[in-house]
Coordinates of C-alpha atoms in Angstrom, one line a residue:
M1 CA 155.6 88.2 67.7
K2 CA 154.3 91.8 67.9
T3 CA 157.0 94.5 68.3
H4 CA 156.7 97.5 70.7
G5 CA 156.0 99.7 67.7
S6 CA 153.1 97.6 66.5
L7 CA 151.6 97.4 70.0
H8 CA 151.9 101.2 70.3
S9 CA 150.2 101.6 66.9
E10 CA 147.4 99.2 67.8
T11 CA 146.9 101.1 71.1
K12 CA 146.6 104.4 69.3
E13 CA 144.1 102.9 66.9
W14 CA 142.0 101.5 69.7
S15 CA 142.1 104.8 71.6
S16 CA 141.1 106.6 68.4
S17 CA 138.2 104.2 67.8
L18 CA 136.9 104.7 71.4
S19 CA 137.1 108.5 70.9
R20 CA 135.1 108.3 67.6
I21 CA 132.5 106.0 69.2
R22 CA 132.2 108.3 72.2
G23 CA 131.9 111.3 70.0
F24 CA 129.2 109.7 67.9
F25 CA 127.2 108.8 70.9
L26 CA 127.5 112.3 72.3
L27 CA 126.4 113.8 68.9
L28 CA 123.3 111.5 68.7
L29 CA 122.0 112.4 72.1
S30 CA 123.0 116.1 72.0
G31 CA 121.3 116.4 68.6
A32 CA 118.1 115.0 70.0
F33 CA 118.1 117.8 72.6
G34 CA 119.4 120.4 70.2
T35 CA 122.6 121.2 72.2
L36 CA 126.1 120.1 71.3
P37 CA 128.5 119.6 74.2
A38 CA 131.0 122.5 74.5
S39 CA 133.9 120.2 75.2
Q40 CA 133.8 116.5 74.3
Q41 CA 137.2 116.1 76.0
A42 CA 135.9 116.5 79.6
W43 CA 136.3 113.0 81.1
S44 CA 136.6 112.0 84.7
Q45 CA 136.0 108.9 86.6
S46 CA 136.1 107.3 90.1
R47 CA 136.1 103.6 91.1
E48 CA 135.8 102.1 94.6
I49 CA 135.4 98.6 96.0
S50 CA 134.2 98.1 99.6
L51 CA 134.2 95.0 101.7
K52 CA 131.4 94.9 104.3
V53 CA 130.5 92.9 107.4
L54 CA 127.2 93.7 109.1
T55 CA 126.0 91.9 112.2
V56 CA 122.5 92.3 113.7
Y57 CA 121.1 91.3 117.0
D58 CA 117.3 91.2 117.0
D59 CA 115.4 90.3 120.2
N60 CA 112.2 89.5 118.3
L61 CA 113.1 88.1 114.9
F62 CA 109.6 86.9 114.1
Q63 CA 107.7 90.0 115.2
L64 CA 105.7 88.2 117.9
T65 CA 103.8 89.3 121.0
D66 CA 105.3 88.7 124.4
D67 CA 103.1 85.6 124.9
Q68 CA 104.0 84.2 121.5
K69 CA 107.7 84.8 122.2
D70 CA 107.5 82.6 125.3
A71 CA 106.6 79.6 123.2
I72 CA 109.6 80.0 120.9
D73 CA 113.2 79.3 122.1
P74 CA 115.1 81.2 121.1
S75 CA 113.0 84.1 119.9
D76 CA 116.0 86.3 119.4
E77 CA 118.7 86.0 116.7
F78 CA 122.1 87.0 115.5
S79 CA 122.5 87.4 111.7
T80 CA 125.5 88.4 109.7
F81 CA 125.8 89.7 106.2
V82 CA 129.3 89.4 104.5
G83 CA 129.6 91.1 101.1
A84 CA 131.3 93.4 98.7
N85 CA 130.2 96.6 97.0
L86 CA 131.3 98.2 93.8
E87 CA 130.9 101.9 92.9
Y88 CA 131.9 103.3 89.5
N89 CA 131.2 106.8 88.2
T90 CA 132.4 108.4 85.0
R91 CA 131.6 111.8 83.5
I92 CA 132.0 112.3 79.7
S93 CA 131.1 115.9 78.8
L94 CA 127.4 116.2 79.7
F95 CA 126.9 112.5 80.5
D96 CA 127.1 111.0 84.0
I97 CA 127.3 107.2 84.1
T98 CA 127.0 105.4 87.5
V99 CA 127.2 101.7 88.2
N100 CA 126.9 100.2 91.7
G101 CA 126.3 96.8 93.1
D102 CA 126.4 94.5 96.1
I103 CA 126.9 90.7 96.4
G104 CA 127.2 88.6 99.5
G105 CA 125.6 86.1 101.8
R106 CA 123.4 86.4 104.9
F107 CA 123.8 83.8 107.8
Y108 CA 121.7 83.2 110.8
A109 CA 123.0 81.7 114.1
N110 CA 119.8 79.9 115.1
N111 CA 117.8 79.7 111.9
S112 CA 120.1 78.4 109.2
Q113 CA 117.1 77.7 107.0
F114 CA 117.0 81.4 106.3
N115 CA 120.6 81.6 105.0
S116 CA 120.7 83.2 101.6
E117 CA 122.9 84.5 98.8
E118 CA 121.9 88.0 97.7
Y119 CA 122.9 90.5 95.1
R120 CA 121.9 93.9 93.7
L121 CA 123.2 95.6 90.5
A122 CA 122.1 99.1 89.5
G123 CA 123.1 101.5 86.8
R124 CA 122.2 105.0 85.7
T125 CA 123.0 107.1 82.6
Q126 CA 122.2 110.7 82.8
Y127 CA 122.4 113.6 80.3
L128 CA 122.0 117.2 81.4
A129 CA 121.9 120.2 79.2
E130 CA 120.3 123.6 79.1
S131 CA 117.7 122.4 76.5
G132 CA 116.7 119.3 78.4
S133 CA 117.8 116.1 80.2
A134 CA 117.5 112.4 79.9
Q135 CA 118.0 109.6 82.4
F136 CA 117.9 105.8 82.1
D137 CA 118.0 103.5 85.2
A138 CA 118.2 99.7 85.5
M139 CA 118.2 97.5 88.6
L140 CA 118.4 93.7 89.2
S141 CA 118.3 92.3 92.7
R142 CA 117.8 89.1 94.7
Q143 CA 117.4 90.0 98.4
N144 CA 115.7 88.9 101.6
L145 CA 112.4 90.6 102.5
S146 CA 112.6 92.5 105.8
F147 CA 111.5 91.0 109.1
S148 CA 110.2 94.4 110.1
D149 CA 106.6 93.6 108.9
P150 CA 104.1 91.7 111.0
L151 CA 102.7 89.9 108.0
F152 CA 105.9 87.8 107.7
R153 CA 106.7 85.1 110.2
G154 CA 110.0 84.2 108.6
T155 CA 111.9 85.5 105.6
N156 CA 111.5 85.1 101.9
I157 CA 113.7 85.7 98.9
R158 CA 112.4 88.3 96.4
S159 CA 113.8 89.0 93.0
L160 CA 113.2 92.3 91.3
E161 CA 113.9 93.6 87.8
R162 CA 113.2 97.3 87.1
F163 CA 113.9 99.5 84.1
S164 CA 112.9 103.2 83.8
V165 CA 113.6 106.2 81.5
R166 CA 112.8 109.8 82.1
G167 CA 113.4 112.9 79.9
D168 CA 112.4 116.5 79.4
R169 CA 112.8 119.0 76.5
R170 CA 112.5 122.8 76.5
I171 CA 109.7 124.0 74.3
L172 CA 109.3 127.7 75.2
S173 CA 111.6 129.8 77.4
D174 CA 112.0 127.9 80.6
F175 CA 109.0 125.6 80.1
H176 CA 109.7 121.9 79.3
V177 CA 107.6 118.9 78.3
A178 CA 108.5 115.9 80.5
G179 CA 107.8 112.2 80.4
S180 CA 108.7 108.9 82.1
A181 CA 108.2 105.2 81.6
R182 CA 108.9 102.2 83.9
V183 CA 108.5 98.5 83.9
S184 CA 109.2 96.2 86.9
S185 CA 108.9 92.6 87.6
S186 CA 109.0 90.8 91.0
S187 CA 109.1 87.1 91.7
S188 CA 109.9 84.7 94.5
P189 CA 110.9 81.0 94.6
G190 CA 109.1 80.7 98.0
S191 CA 105.7 79.0 97.9
D192 CA 104.1 81.7 100.1
L193 CA 105.0 84.5 97.7
R194 CA 105.0 82.8 94.4
G195 CA 101.3 83.3 94.0
V196 CA 101.7 87.1 93.9
N197 CA 104.5 87.4 91.3
N198 CA 103.7 90.4 89.2
T199 CA 104.7 92.8 86.5
I200 CA 104.0 96.6 86.7
Y201 CA 104.0 99.0 83.7
A202 CA 103.8 102.7 84.3
Y203 CA 104.2 106.0 82.5
S204 CA 103.7 109.8 83.1
A205 CA 103.6 112.9 81.0
G206 CA 103.5 116.6 82.0
I207 CA 104.8 120.2 81.7
E208 CA 107.5 121.7 83.9
Y209 CA 109.0 125.1 84.6
V210 CA 112.7 124.7 85.0
S211 CA 114.5 127.7 86.6
P212 CA 118.1 128.7 85.6
I213 CA 119.4 126.9 88.7
K214 CA 117.4 123.7 87.8
N215 CA 114.6 124.1 90.3
R216 CA 111.4 122.6 88.9
I217 CA 107.6 123.0 89.2
G218 CA 105.3 120.9 87.2
V219 CA 101.9 119.2 86.6
G220 CA 101.2 116.0 84.9
Y221 CA 99.2 112.8 84.4
S222 CA 100.3 109.2 85.3
Q223 CA 99.0 105.7 84.7
S224 CA 100.1 102.2 85.8
R225 CA 99.0 98.7 85.3
S226 CA 99.8 95.6 87.5
E227 CA 99.5 92.1 86.0
G228 CA 99.6 89.0 88.2
D229 CA 101.9 86.3 86.8
G230 CA 100.0 83.5 88.4
L231 CA 96.6 82.4 89.8
R232 CA 95.8 81.1 93.3
T233 CA 92.6 79.8 94.8
V234 CA 91.1 81.9 97.6
L235 CA 87.7 81.9 99.4
I236 CA 85.6 84.9 98.6
G237 CA 82.1 84.8 100.1
G238 CA 82.7 81.2 101.1
D239 CA 83.3 80.1 97.5
P240 CA 86.7 79.1 96.0
I241 CA 87.8 81.7 93.3
L242 CA 90.8 81.9 91.1
Y243 CA 92.5 85.1 92.2
S244 CA 95.2 87.2 90.5
P245 CA 96.3 90.6 91.8
E246 CA 95.6 92.7 88.7
A247 CA 94.8 96.4 88.8
S248 CA 95.2 99.7 87.0
S249 CA 95.7 103.2 88.4
E250 CA 95.6 106.7 87.0
G251 CA 96.2 110.1 88.5
V252 CA 97.0 113.7 88.2
Y253 CA 99.7 115.5 90.1
A254 CA 101.6 118.7 90.8
E255 CA 105.2 118.5 91.9
I256 CA 108.1 120.7 93.0
I257 CA 111.9 120.3 93.4
W258 CA 113.4 123.4 95.0
T259 CA 116.9 123.7 96.5
A260 CA 118.6 126.8 97.9
P261 CA 122.4 126.6 98.1
V262 CA 123.4 124.9 101.3
T263 CA 120.5 126.0 103.5
Y264 CA 117.4 124.1 102.6
S265 CA 115.6 122.0 100.0
L266 CA 112.0 121.0 99.3
S267 CA 110.6 118.3 97.1
G268 CA 107.1 117.0 96.8
R269 CA 104.3 115.6 94.7
V270 CA 100.6 116.0 95.5
G271 CA 98.0 114.3 93.4
Y272 CA 94.7 112.5 93.1
T273 CA 94.6 108.7 92.3
W274 CA 91.9 106.5 90.8
H275 CA 92.5 102.8 91.4
D276 CA 90.6 100.1 89.3
D277 CA 90.8 96.7 91.0
R278 CA 90.5 94.1 88.2
S279 CA 90.8 91.1 90.5
P280 CA 87.6 89.1 91.4
R281 CA 87.4 91.1 94.6
D282 CA 86.8 94.3 92.6
I283 CA 87.5 96.9 95.4
D284 CA 88.2 100.2 93.8
Y285 CA 89.7 103.3 95.4
Q286 CA 90.1 107.0 94.8
G287 CA 91.7 109.7 97.0
L288 CA 94.4 112.2 97.7
T289 CA 98.1 111.1 97.6
Y290 CA 101.2 113.0 98.4
N291 CA 104.9 112.6 99.1
V292 CA 106.6 115.8 100.6
A293 CA 110.1 116.1 101.9
A294 CA 112.0 119.0 103.3
S295 CA 115.5 119.5 104.7
W296 CA 117.2 122.3 106.5
A297 CA 120.9 122.7 107.3
P298 CA 121.4 125.4 110.0
L299 CA 125.1 124.4 110.1
R300 CA 127.4 122.8 107.6
S301 CA 127.7 119.8 110.0
L302 CA 124.0 119.4 110.8
N303 CA 121.0 118.5 108.7
I304 CA 117.3 118.2 109.7
A305 CA 114.9 116.4 107.4
A306 CA 111.1 115.8 107.6
R307 CA 108.8 113.7 105.3
A308 CA 105.1 113.2 105.0
V309 CA 103.6 110.5 102.8
R310 CA 100.1 109.4 101.8
S311 CA 100.0 106.7 99.1
F312 CA 97.9 104.0 97.6
S313 CA 99.6 101.1 95.9
S314 CA 99.1 97.5 94.8
N315 CA 101.8 96.1 97.0
D316 CA 101.8 92.4 96.2
E317 CA 104.7 91.7 98.6
L318 CA 102.2 92.3 101.4
F319 CA 99.6 90.0 99.8
S320 CA 97.3 93.0 99.3
N321 CA 95.4 94.3 96.4
G322 CA 95.8 97.8 97.7
V323 CA 97.4 99.5 100.7
V324 CA 96.6 103.0 101.9
L325 CA 99.7 104.3 103.7
N326 CA 100.1 107.4 105.9
S327 CA 103.6 108.0 107.2
Y328 CA 105.4 110.9 108.9
S329 CA 109.0 111.0 109.8
L330 CA 111.6 113.4 111.3
G331 CA 115.4 112.8 111.3
V332 CA 118.6 114.6 112.1
S333 CA 122.2 113.8 110.9
G334 CA 125.5 115.4 111.0
T335 CA 129.2 115.2 111.9
A336 CA 131.2 116.1 115.0
Y337 CA 135.0 116.3 115.6
G338 CA 135.6 115.7 111.9
R339 CA 135.4 111.9 111.7
L340 CA 132.4 111.2 113.9
G341 CA 129.0 111.1 112.3
F342 CA 125.6 110.7 114.0
N343 CA 122.0 110.2 113.1
A344 CA 118.6 109.8 114.8
G345 CA 115.1 109.5 113.6
I346 CA 111.4 108.8 114.4
E347 CA 108.7 107.6 112.1
R348 CA 104.9 107.1 112.6
A349 CA 103.1 105.1 110.0
E350 CA 99.6 103.6 109.5
R351 CA 98.4 101.2 106.8
E352 CA 95.0 100.1 105.8
F353 CA 94.8 96.8 103.9
R354 CA 92.0 96.6 101.4
F355 CA 92.1 92.8 100.9
L356 CA 94.7 90.2 101.8
P357 CA 94.2 86.8 100.2
R358 CA 96.5 84.6 102.2
N359 CA 96.9 80.9 102.7
G360 CA 93.8 80.3 100.5
L361 CA 91.5 82.1 102.9
E362 CA 89.7 85.4 102.7
D363 CA 91.3 87.8 105.2
S364 CA 89.7 90.7 107.0
M365 CA 89.2 93.8 104.7
N366 CA 89.3 96.1 107.7
R367 CA 92.8 95.2 108.8
T368 CA 95.1 98.0 109.8
D369 CA 98.5 98.3 111.5
K370 CA 100.3 101.2 113.1
F371 CA 104.0 101.6 113.6
W372 CA 106.3 103.7 115.7
V373 CA 110.0 103.3 114.6
L374 CA 112.8 104.9 116.6
Q375 CA 116.4 104.7 115.6
A376 CA 119.8 106.3 116.4
G377 CA 123.3 105.6 115.2
L378 CA 127.0 106.6 115.2
N379 CA 129.7 106.1 112.5
Y380 CA 133.4 106.8 112.7
E381 CA 136.1 107.0 110.1
L382 CA 139.1 105.1 111.4
G383 CA 141.3 106.1 108.4
S384 CA 142.8 104.1 105.6
G385 CA 139.3 103.6 104.1
I386 CA 138.0 101.9 107.2
N387 CA 134.6 102.9 108.7
A388 CA 132.7 101.5 111.7
A389 CA 129.0 102.1 112.5
L390 CA 126.8 101.2 115.4
S391 CA 123.0 101.7 115.3
A392 CA 120.0 100.8 117.4
S393 CA 116.3 100.7 116.6
R394 CA 113.0 100.0 118.4
V395 CA 109.8 99.1 116.5
L396 CA 106.3 99.2 118.1
I397 CA 103.5 97.6 116.1
D398 CA 99.7 97.8 116.8
D399 CA 98.1 95.2 114.5
S400 CA 94.2 95.2 114.5
T401 CA 94.1 91.4 114.1
I402 CA 96.3 90.8 117.1
A403 CA 95.2 91.5 120.7
D404 CA 98.6 92.5 122.1
D405 CA 101.1 95.0 120.7
I406 CA 104.4 93.9 119.2
T407 CA 107.8 95.3 120.2
S408 CA 111.2 94.5 118.8
N409 CA 114.7 95.9 119.4
A410 CA 117.7 95.5 117.2
I411 CA 121.4 96.5 117.4
T412 CA 123.5 96.6 114.2
L413 CA 127.3 96.8 113.9
T414 CA 128.9 97.5 110.5
L415 CA 132.5 97.4 109.5
L416 CA 133.5 98.7 106.0
K417 CA 136.8 98.8 104.2
S418 CA 137.0 100.8 101.0
F419 CA 139.6 100.6 98.2
Q420 CA 140.1 103.2 95.5
F421 CA 141.5 101.9 92.2

């Protein structure tokens, strides 16, 4: 039987070993960037577990027109998600390590065939120093695809694995070389989506100017490759063809990340993309892309944010070998009376689908859809780690392949209980 003294000695040895391992890890990474942390003893952490119940009423679950809704009883639905969330953050000198995850189940009142178990686990390790930075991200998930898209007349489970790394290193004064790499793999057990399981590889390289307060301006080159994990038979020109959604893209870009203390922030990337469709359809694309976001806080309790996006992507979840997206949004959020929070927003989006092989048939290449999304919500801190939120949204869809427009309304009630430990 171990004595109190021997246990104390083993505890000291274990603590010492951890300290040596931590110090060695810090030395390796700091050596790679040429900067040794000033204090290896700085160590802080926070841990939180939250229990969540989220109930949604949707008056048009299947995104149908009014005439189509009349043929389905009921066309509306109550769904409830019950789950738990974990948040963990620790800081060791110049390292930030964050882990967060969700696990739970989603249940439908009238469509129990859509009940599902879901999870998401994500982690990030970040190193920040004057001479450079490094960041590694990983994410695993199994979740329901949203009903908010007219291409889905039901729900499907989608699993995603994503790993990415990014780093930059000072080479001259405030100029840095920067690079990133990413690999992601998505799959589905459902027969409708299994044919578009895919893996995407991507990387970028560039030069950045990094100001003393960490604002950044840079230019670079990016490339990605999408590989289909399976084949499916579709009709192209009336002939059956084995189809796989394979493509590659490359582009050049300029980007900025600029933040002024408290008042405003600006981030954006503007570039030009060349897309090489390597599927039997062989529909290439080239054009301007951008993603620009700005925020302004006229008061400490009020924030206004705007975003404009033009993108081209091989979005296989939409059964498309290429989607051109134009989206514009404006939102406001803030707090009132200390514990009451509010938010509201509006978004306008338009998508052009290049090709949609679906159900073994050749779909229209000229398909487009247009969205208006309106939403507003309130949240209130009840105290003792309990939060309640109520939100409402309205979606209007104009689909070029459907004669009538689609409208849907949803109300969401969320209760959250958090525990610090």
